[in-house]
Amino acid sequence: MIVREFSSNIKNWLFRGKILIVFGPRQVGKTTFIEQLLGELDKKIVRFNGDEADIREFLSDTTSAKLKRLVGSANIVFIDEAQRIQNIGLTLKLFADQIKDVQVIASGSSSFELANRANEPLTGRK
């Protein structure tokens, strides 16, 4: 595995009240990079995959109360293939505004689509 130069720097961005969004072309190692990063942390992690229909349904048009129950005592939430989740920007905004003690990391292989869906609701939060 190639060691990414920015892997140590990215840890400095965690738990600063911002959503961490990793996007780019397909098959470049985004998920592998994030999983490697998460493996180095001593935190409780909840993982969601936007390819799963039930995950898409739950994370679309949800509430902060539902998200809090879903996250439980986790410190980190990782949402892979986030661009597949309808209204993902609003869901991420709820995390940033209402569940501030949880670090959310979202990734997606469709960078343009993820950036567009997350951009407006996350102004100043990513």
CSV table of N, CA and C in Angstrom, one decimal:
chain,number,residue,atom,x,y,z
A,1,MET,N,0.8,-1.2,0.0
A,1,MET,CA,0.0,0.0,0.0
A,1,MET,C,0.9,1.2,0.0
A,2,ILE,N,0.5,2.2,-0.7
A,2,ILE,CA,1.2,3.5,-0.8
A,2,ILE,C,0.8,4.3,0.4
A,3,VAL,N,1.8,4.8,1.1
A,3,VAL,CA,1.6,5.7,2.3
A,3,VAL,C,1.3,7.1,1.7
A,4,ARG,N,0.2,7.6,2.1
A,4,ARG,CA,-0.2,9.0,1.6
A,4,ARG,C,0.5,10.0,2.4
A,5,GLU,N,1.0,11.0,1.7
A,5,GLU,CA,1.8,12.1,2.4
A,5,GLU,C,0.9,12.9,3.4
A,6,PHE,N,-0.4,13.0,3.1
A,6,PHE,CA,-1.2,13.8,3.9
A,6,PHE,C,-1.9,13.1,5.0
A,7,SER,N,-1.6,11.8,5.2
A,7,SER,CA,-2.3,11.0,6.2
A,7,SER,C,-2.1,11.5,7.6
A,8,SER,N,-0.9,11.9,7.9
A,8,SER,CA,-0.6,12.4,9.2
A,8,SER,C,-1.2,13.8,9.4
A,9,ASN,N,-1.2,14.6,8.4
A,9,ASN,CA,-1.8,15.9,8.5
A,9,ASN,C,-3.3,15.9,8.7
A,10,ILE,N,-4.0,14.9,8.1
A,10,ILE,CA,-5.4,14.9,8.2
A,10,ILE,C,-5.9,14.7,9.6
A,11,LYS,N,-5.1,14.0,10.4
A,11,LYS,CA,-5.5,13.8,11.8
A,11,LYS,C,-5.7,15.1,12.5
A,12,ASN,N,-4.9,16.1,12.1
A,12,ASN,CA,-5.0,17.4,12.7
A,12,ASN,C,-6.4,18.1,12.5
A,13,TRP,N,-7.1,17.6,11.4
A,13,TRP,CA,-8.4,18.2,11.1
A,13,TRP,C,-9.5,17.5,11.8
A,14,LEU,N,-9.3,16.4,12.5
A,14,LEU,CA,-10.3,15.7,13.1
A,14,LEU,C,-10.8,16.4,14.4
A,15,PHE,N,-12.0,16.3,14.7
A,15,PHE,CA,-12.6,16.8,16.0
A,15,PHE,C,-12.4,18.3,16.2
A,16,ARG,N,-12.6,19.0,15.1
A,16,ARG,CA,-12.6,20.5,15.1
A,16,ARG,C,-14.0,21.1,14.8
A,17,GLY,N,-15.0,20.2,14.9
A,17,GLY,CA,-16.3,20.7,14.6
A,17,GLY,C,-16.7,20.8,13.1
A,18,LYS,N,-15.9,20.2,12.3
A,18,LYS,CA,-16.2,20.2,10.8
A,18,LYS,C,-16.4,18.8,10.3
A,19,ILE,N,-17.1,18.8,9.2
A,19,ILE,CA,-17.3,17.5,8.5
A,19,ILE,C,-16.1,17.3,7.5
A,20,LEU,N,-15.5,16.2,7.5
A,20,LEU,CA,-14.4,15.9,6.6
A,20,LEU,C,-15.0,15.2,5.4
A,21,ILE,N,-14.8,15.8,4.2
A,21,ILE,CA,-15.3,15.2,3.0
A,21,ILE,C,-14.1,14.9,2.1
A,22,VAL,N,-14.1,13.6,1.7
A,22,VAL,CA,-13.1,13.1,0.8
A,22,VAL,C,-13.8,12.7,-0.5
A,23,PHE,N,-13.4,13.3,-1.6
A,23,PHE,CA,-14.1,13.0,-2.8
A,23,PHE,C,-13.0,13.0,-3.9
A,24,GLY,N,-13.3,12.3,-5.0
A,24,GLY,CA,-12.4,12.2,-6.1
A,24,GLY,C,-12.9,11.1,-7.1
A,25,PRO,N,-12.1,10.8,-8.1
A,25,PRO,CA,-12.4,9.8,-9.1
A,25,PRO,C,-12.6,8.4,-8.5
A,26,ARG,N,-13.2,7.6,-9.2
A,26,ARG,CA,-13.4,6.2,-8.8
A,26,ARG,C,-12.1,5.5,-8.7
A,27,GLN,N,-12.0,4.5,-7.8
A,27,GLN,CA,-10.9,3.6,-7.7
A,27,GLN,C,-9.5,4.2,-7.5
A,28,VAL,N,-9.5,5.3,-6.7
A,28,VAL,CA,-8.2,5.9,-6.4
A,28,VAL,C,-7.7,5.6,-5.0
A,29,GLY,N,-8.6,4.9,-4.2
A,29,GLY,CA,-8.2,4.6,-2.8
A,29,GLY,C,-8.8,5.4,-1.7
A,30,LYS,N,-9.9,6.1,-2.0
A,30,LYS,CA,-10.5,7.0,-0.9
A,30,LYS,C,-10.9,6.1,0.3
A,31,THR,N,-11.7,5.1,0.0
A,31,THR,CA,-12.1,4.2,1.1
A,31,THR,C,-11.0,3.6,1.8
A,32,THR,N,-10.0,3.0,1.1
A,32,THR,CA,-8.9,2.4,1.7
A,32,THR,C,-8.1,3.4,2.5
A,33,PHE,N,-7.9,4.6,2.1
A,33,PHE,CA,-7.2,5.6,2.8
A,33,PHE,C,-8.0,5.9,4.1
A,34,ILE,N,-9.3,6.1,4.0
A,34,ILE,CA,-10.1,6.4,5.3
A,34,ILE,C,-10.1,5.2,6.2
A,35,GLU,N,-10.2,4.0,5.7
A,35,GLU,CA,-10.2,2.8,6.6
A,35,GLU,C,-8.8,2.7,7.3
A,36,GLN,N,-7.8,3.0,6.6
A,36,GLN,CA,-6.4,3.0,7.2
A,36,GLN,C,-6.3,4.0,8.3
A,37,LEU,N,-6.8,5.2,8.0
A,37,LEU,CA,-6.8,6.3,9.0
A,37,LEU,C,-7.6,5.9,10.2
A,38,LEU,N,-8.8,5.3,10.0
A,38,LEU,CA,-9.7,5.0,11.1
A,38,LEU,C,-9.0,3.8,12.0
A,39,GLY,N,-8.3,3.0,11.3
A,39,GLY,CA,-7.6,1.9,12.0
A,39,GLY,C,-6.5,2.4,12.9
A,40,GLU,N,-6.0,3.6,12.7
A,40,GLU,CA,-5.0,4.1,13.5
A,40,GLU,C,-5.5,4.9,14.7
A,41,LEU,N,-6.8,5.1,14.8
A,41,LEU,CA,-7.5,5.9,15.8
A,41,LEU,C,-8.1,5.0,16.9
A,42,ASP,N,-8.0,5.4,18.1
A,42,ASP,CA,-8.6,4.6,19.2
A,42,ASP,C,-9.9,5.2,19.5
A,43,LYS,N,-10.9,5.0,18.6
A,43,LYS,CA,-12.2,5.6,18.7
A,43,LYS,C,-13.3,4.6,18.3
A,44,LYS,N,-14.5,4.8,18.8
A,44,LYS,CA,-15.6,3.9,18.4
A,44,LYS,C,-16.2,4.5,17.1
A,45,ILE,N,-16.3,3.6,16.1
A,45,ILE,CA,-16.6,4.1,14.7
A,45,ILE,C,-17.9,3.4,14.3
A,46,VAL,N,-18.8,4.2,13.6
A,46,VAL,CA,-19.9,3.6,13.0
A,46,VAL,C,-19.7,3.9,11.5
A,47,ARG,N,-19.9,2.8,10.7
A,47,ARG,CA,-19.7,2.9,9.2
A,47,ARG,C,-21.1,2.7,8.5
A,48,PHE,N,-21.3,3.6,7.5
A,48,PHE,CA,-22.5,3.4,6.6
A,48,PHE,C,-22.0,3.4,5.2
A,49,ASN,N,-22.7,2.7,4.4
A,49,ASN,CA,-22.4,2.6,2.9
A,49,ASN,C,-23.6,3.0,2.1
A,50,GLY,N,-23.4,4.1,1.4
A,50,GLY,CA,-24.5,4.7,0.6
A,50,GLY,C,-25.0,3.8,-0.5
A,51,ASP,N,-24.3,2.7,-0.8
A,51,ASP,CA,-24.7,1.7,-1.8
A,51,ASP,C,-25.9,0.9,-1.3
A,52,GLU,N,-26.0,0.8,0.0
A,52,GLU,CA,-27.1,0.0,0.7
A,52,GLU,C,-28.4,0.8,0.7
A,53,ALA,N,-29.4,0.2,0.2
A,53,ALA,CA,-30.7,0.8,0.1
A,53,ALA,C,-31.3,1.3,1.4
A,54,ASP,N,-31.1,0.4,2.4
A,54,ASP,CA,-31.7,0.8,3.8
A,54,ASP,C,-30.9,1.9,4.4
A,55,ILE,N,-29.6,2.0,4.1
A,55,ILE,CA,-28.8,3.1,4.6
A,55,ILE,C,-29.2,4.4,3.9
A,56,ARG,N,-29.4,4.3,2.6
A,56,ARG,CA,-29.9,5.5,1.8
A,56,ARG,C,-31.2,6.0,2.4
A,57,GLU,N,-32.1,5.1,2.6
A,57,GLU,CA,-33.4,5.5,3.1
A,57,GLU,C,-33.3,6.1,4.5
A,58,PHE,N,-32.5,5.6,5.4
A,58,PHE,CA,-32.5,6.1,6.7
A,58,PHE,C,-31.8,7.4,6.8
A,59,LEU,N,-30.7,7.6,6.0
A,59,LEU,CA,-30.0,8.9,6.1
A,59,LEU,C,-30.6,10.0,5.2
A,60,SER,N,-31.6,9.7,4.4
A,60,SER,CA,-32.2,10.7,3.6
A,60,SER,C,-33.4,11.3,4.4
A,61,ASP,N,-33.5,12.6,4.4
A,61,ASP,CA,-34.6,13.3,5.0
A,61,ASP,C,-34.8,12.7,6.5
A,62,THR,N,-33.8,12.8,7.3
A,62,THR,CA,-33.8,12.2,8.6
A,62,THR,C,-33.9,13.4,9.6
A,63,THR,N,-33.8,13.1,10.9
A,63,THR,CA,-33.8,14.1,11.9
A,63,THR,C,-32.6,13.9,12.8
A,64,SER,N,-32.3,14.9,13.6
A,64,SER,CA,-31.1,14.8,14.5
A,64,SER,C,-31.4,13.7,15.6
A,65,ALA,N,-32.6,13.6,16.0
A,65,ALA,CA,-33.0,12.6,17.0
A,65,ALA,C,-32.7,11.2,16.5
A,66,LYS,N,-33.1,10.9,15.3
A,66,LYS,CA,-32.8,9.6,14.7
A,66,LYS,C,-31.3,9.4,14.5
A,67,LEU,N,-30.6,10.4,14.1
A,67,LEU,CA,-29.2,10.3,13.9
A,67,LEU,C,-28.5,10.0,15.2
A,68,LYS,N,-28.9,10.7,16.3
A,68,LYS,CA,-28.3,10.4,17.6
A,68,LYS,C,-28.5,9.0,18.1
A,69,ARG,N,-29.7,8.5,17.8
A,69,ARG,CA,-30.0,7.1,18.2
A,69,ARG,C,-29.1,6.1,17.4
A,70,LEU,N,-29.0,6.4,16.1
A,70,LEU,CA,-28.2,5.6,15.2
A,70,LEU,C,-26.7,5.6,15.6
A,71,VAL,N,-26.2,6.7,15.9
A,71,VAL,CA,-24.8,6.8,16.3
A,71,VAL,C,-24.5,6.3,17.6
A,72,GLY,N,-25.4,6.4,18.6
A,72,GLY,CA,-25.1,5.9,19.9
A,72,GLY,C,-23.9,6.5,20.5
A,73,SER,N,-23.0,5.7,21.0
A,73,SER,CA,-21.8,6.2,21.7
A,73,SER,C,-20.6,6.4,20.8
A,74,ALA,N,-20.8,6.3,19.5
A,74,ALA,CA,-19.6,6.3,18.6
A,74,ALA,C,-19.0,7.7,18.6
A,75,ASN,N,-17.7,7.8,18.4
A,75,ASN,CA,-17.0,9.0,18.2
A,75,ASN,C,-16.9,9.5,16.8
A,76,ILE,N,-16.9,8.5,15.9
A,76,ILE,CA,-16.7,8.8,14.5
A,76,ILE,C,-17.8,8.1,13.6
A,77,VAL,N,-18.3,8.8,12.6
A,77,VAL,CA,-19.3,8.3,11.7
A,77,VAL,C,-18.6,8.4,10.3
A,78,PHE,N,-18.5,7.3,9.6
A,78,PHE,CA,-17.9,7.2,8.3
A,78,PHE,C,-19.0,6.8,7.3
A,79,ILE,N,-19.3,7.7,6.4
A,79,ILE,CA,-20.4,7.5,5.3
A,79,ILE,C,-19.6,7.4,4.0
A,80,ASP,N,-19.6,6.2,3.5
A,80,ASP,CA,-19.0,5.9,2.2
A,80,ASP,C,-20.0,6.0,1.1
A,81,GLU,N,-19.6,6.4,-0.1
A,81,GLU,CA,-20.5,6.5,-1.2
A,81,GLU,C,-21.7,7.5,-0.8
A,82,ALA,N,-21.3,8.6,-0.2
A,82,ALA,CA,-22.3,9.5,0.3
A,82,ALA,C,-23.1,10.2,-0.8
A,83,GLN,N,-22.6,10.3,-2.0
A,83,GLN,CA,-23.3,11.0,-3.1
A,83,GLN,C,-24.5,10.2,-3.4
A,84,ARG,N,-24.7,9.0,-3.1
A,84,ARG,CA,-25.9,8.2,-3.4
A,84,ARG,C,-27.0,8.5,-2.5
A,85,ILE,N,-26.8,9.2,-1.4
A,85,ILE,CA,-27.9,9.5,-0.4
A,85,ILE,C,-28.5,10.8,-0.7
A,86,GLN,N,-29.8,10.8,-0.9
A,86,GLN,CA,-30.6,12.0,-1.3
A,86,GLN,C,-30.5,12.9,-0.1
A,87,ASN,N,-30.3,14.2,-0.4
A,87,ASN,CA,-30.2,15.3,0.6
A,87,ASN,C,-29.1,15.0,1.6
A,88,ILE,N,-28.0,14.5,1.2
A,88,ILE,CA,-26.9,14.2,2.1
A,88,ILE,C,-26.3,15.5,2.7
A,89,GLY,N,-26.4,16.6,2.0
A,89,GLY,CA,-25.9,17.8,2.6
A,89,GLY,C,-26.7,18.2,3.8
A,90,LEU,N,-28.0,18.0,3.8
A,90,LEU,CA,-28.8,18.4,5.0
A,90,LEU,C,-28.5,17.4,6.1
A,91,THR,N,-28.3,16.1,5.8
A,91,THR,CA,-28.0,15.2,6.9
A,91,THR,C,-26.7,15.5,7.5
A,92,LEU,N,-25.7,15.9,6.7
A,92,LEU,CA,-24.4,16.2,7.2
A,92,LEU,C,-24.5,17.5,8.0
A,93,LYS,N,-25.3,18.4,7.6
A,93,LYS,CA,-25.5,19.7,8.4
A,93,LYS,C,-26.1,19.4,9.8
A,94,LEU,N,-27.0,18.4,9.8
A,94,LEU,CA,-27.6,18.0,11.1
A,94,LEU,C,-26.5,17.5,12.0
A,95,PHE,N,-25.6,16.7,11.5
A,95,PHE,CA,-24.5,16.2,12.3
A,95,PHE,C,-23.7,17.3,12.8
A,96,ALA,N,-23.3,18.3,11.9
A,96,ALA,CA,-22.4,19.4,12.3
A,96,ALA,C,-23.1,20.3,13.3
A,97,ASP,N,-24.3,20.5,13.2
A,97,ASP,CA,-25.0,21.5,14.1
A,97,ASP,C,-25.6,20.9,15.4
A,98,GLN,N,-26.0,19.6,15.3
A,98,GLN,CA,-26.7,19.0,16.4
A,98,GLN,C,-26.0,17.9,17.2
A,99,ILE,N,-25.0,17.3,16.5
A,99,ILE,CA,-24.2,16.2,17.1
A,99,ILE,C,-22.8,16.6,17.1
A,100,LYS,N,-22.4,17.6,17.8
A,100,LYS,CA,-21.1,18.2,17.6
A,100,LYS,C,-19.9,17.4,18.2
A,101,ASP,N,-20.2,16.4,19.0
A,101,ASP,CA,-19.1,15.7,19.6
A,101,ASP,C,-18.7,14.5,18.7
A,102,VAL,N,-19.4,14.3,17.6
A,102,VAL,CA,-19.1,13.2,16.7
A,102,VAL,C,-18.4,13.8,15.4
A,103,GLN,N,-17.3,13.1,15.0
A,103,GLN,CA,-16.6,13.5,13.8
A,103,GLN,C,-17.2,12.7,12.7
A,104,VAL,N,-17.7,13.4,11.7
A,104,VAL,CA,-18.2,12.7,10.5
A,104,VAL,C,-17.2,12.8,9.3
A,105,ILE,N,-17.0,11.7,8.7
A,105,ILE,CA,-16.2,11.6,7.5
A,105,ILE,C,-17.1,11.1,6.4
A,106,ALA,N,-17.2,11.8,5.3
A,106,ALA,CA,-18.0,11.4,4.2
A,106,ALA,C,-17.1,11.2,2.9
A,107,SER,N,-17.3,10.2,2.2
A,107,SER,CA,-16.6,10.0,0.9
A,107,SER,C,-17.5,9.6,-0.2
A,108,GLY,N,-17.0,9.9,-1.4
A,108,GLY,CA,-17.8,9.6,-2.6
A,108,GLY,C,-17.0,9.5,-3.8
A,109,SER,N,-17.3,8.6,-4.7
A,109,SER,CA,-16.6,8.5,-5.9
A,109,SER,C,-17.1,9.4,-7.0
A,110,SER,N,-18.2,10.0,-6.9
A,110,SER,CA,-18.7,11.0,-7.8
A,110,SER,C,-18.5,12.4,-7.3
A,111,SER,N,-17.3,12.9,-7.5
A,111,SER,CA,-16.9,14.1,-6.8
A,111,SER,C,-17.7,15.3,-7.1
A,112,PHE,N,-18.1,15.5,-8.3
A,112,PHE,CA,-18.9,16.6,-8.7
A,112,PHE,C,-20.3,16.5,-8.0
A,113,GLU,N,-20.9,15.3,-8.0
A,113,GLU,CA,-22.2,15.1,-7.4
A,113,GLU,C,-22.2,15.3,-5.9
A,114,LEU,N,-21.2,14.7,-5.3
A,114,LEU,CA,-21.1,14.9,-3.8
A,114,LEU,C,-20.8,16.3,-3.4
A,115,ALA,N,-19.9,17.0,-4.1
A,115,ALA,CA,-19.6,18.4,-3.8
A,115,ALA,C,-20.9,19.2,-4.0
A,116,ASN,N,-21.6,19.0,-5.0
A,116,ASN,CA,-22.9,19.8,-5.3
A,116,ASN,C,-23.9,19.5,-4.2
A,117,ARG,N,-24.1,18.2,-3.8
A,117,ARG,CA,-25.1,17.9,-2.8
A,117,ARG,C,-24.8,18.4,-1.4
A,118,ALA,N,-23.5,18.5,-1.1
A,118,ALA,CA,-23.1,18.8,0.2
A,118,ALA,C,-22.8,20.3,0.4
A,119,ASN,N,-22.5,21.0,-0.7
A,119,ASN,CA,-22.0,22.3,-0.7
A,119,ASN,C,-22.8,23.3,0.1
A,120,GLU,N,-24.0,23.6,-0.4
A,120,GLU,CA,-24.9,24.7,0.2
A,120,GLU,C,-25.2,24.5,1.6
A,121,PRO,N,-25.7,23.3,2.0
A,121,PRO,CA,-26.1,23.1,3.4
A,121,PRO,C,-24.9,23.1,4.4
A,122,LEU,N,-23.7,22.9,3.8
A,122,LEU,CA,-22.5,22.7,4.7
A,122,LEU,C,-21.6,24.0,4.7
A,123,THR,N,-22.1,25.1,4.2
A,123,THR,CA,-21.2,26.3,4.2
A,123,THR,C,-20.7,26.5,5.5
A,124,GLY,N,-19.3,26.6,5.6
A,124,GLY,CA,-18.6,26.8,6.9
A,124,GLY,C,-18.6,25.6,7.8
A,125,ARG,N,-19.1,24.5,7.4
A,125,ARG,CA,-19.1,23.3,8.3
A,125,ARG,C,-18.3,22.1,7.7
A,126,LYS,N,-17.6,22.3,6.6
A,126,LYS,CA,-16.8,21.3,6.0
A,126,LYS,C,-15.4,21.7,5.8
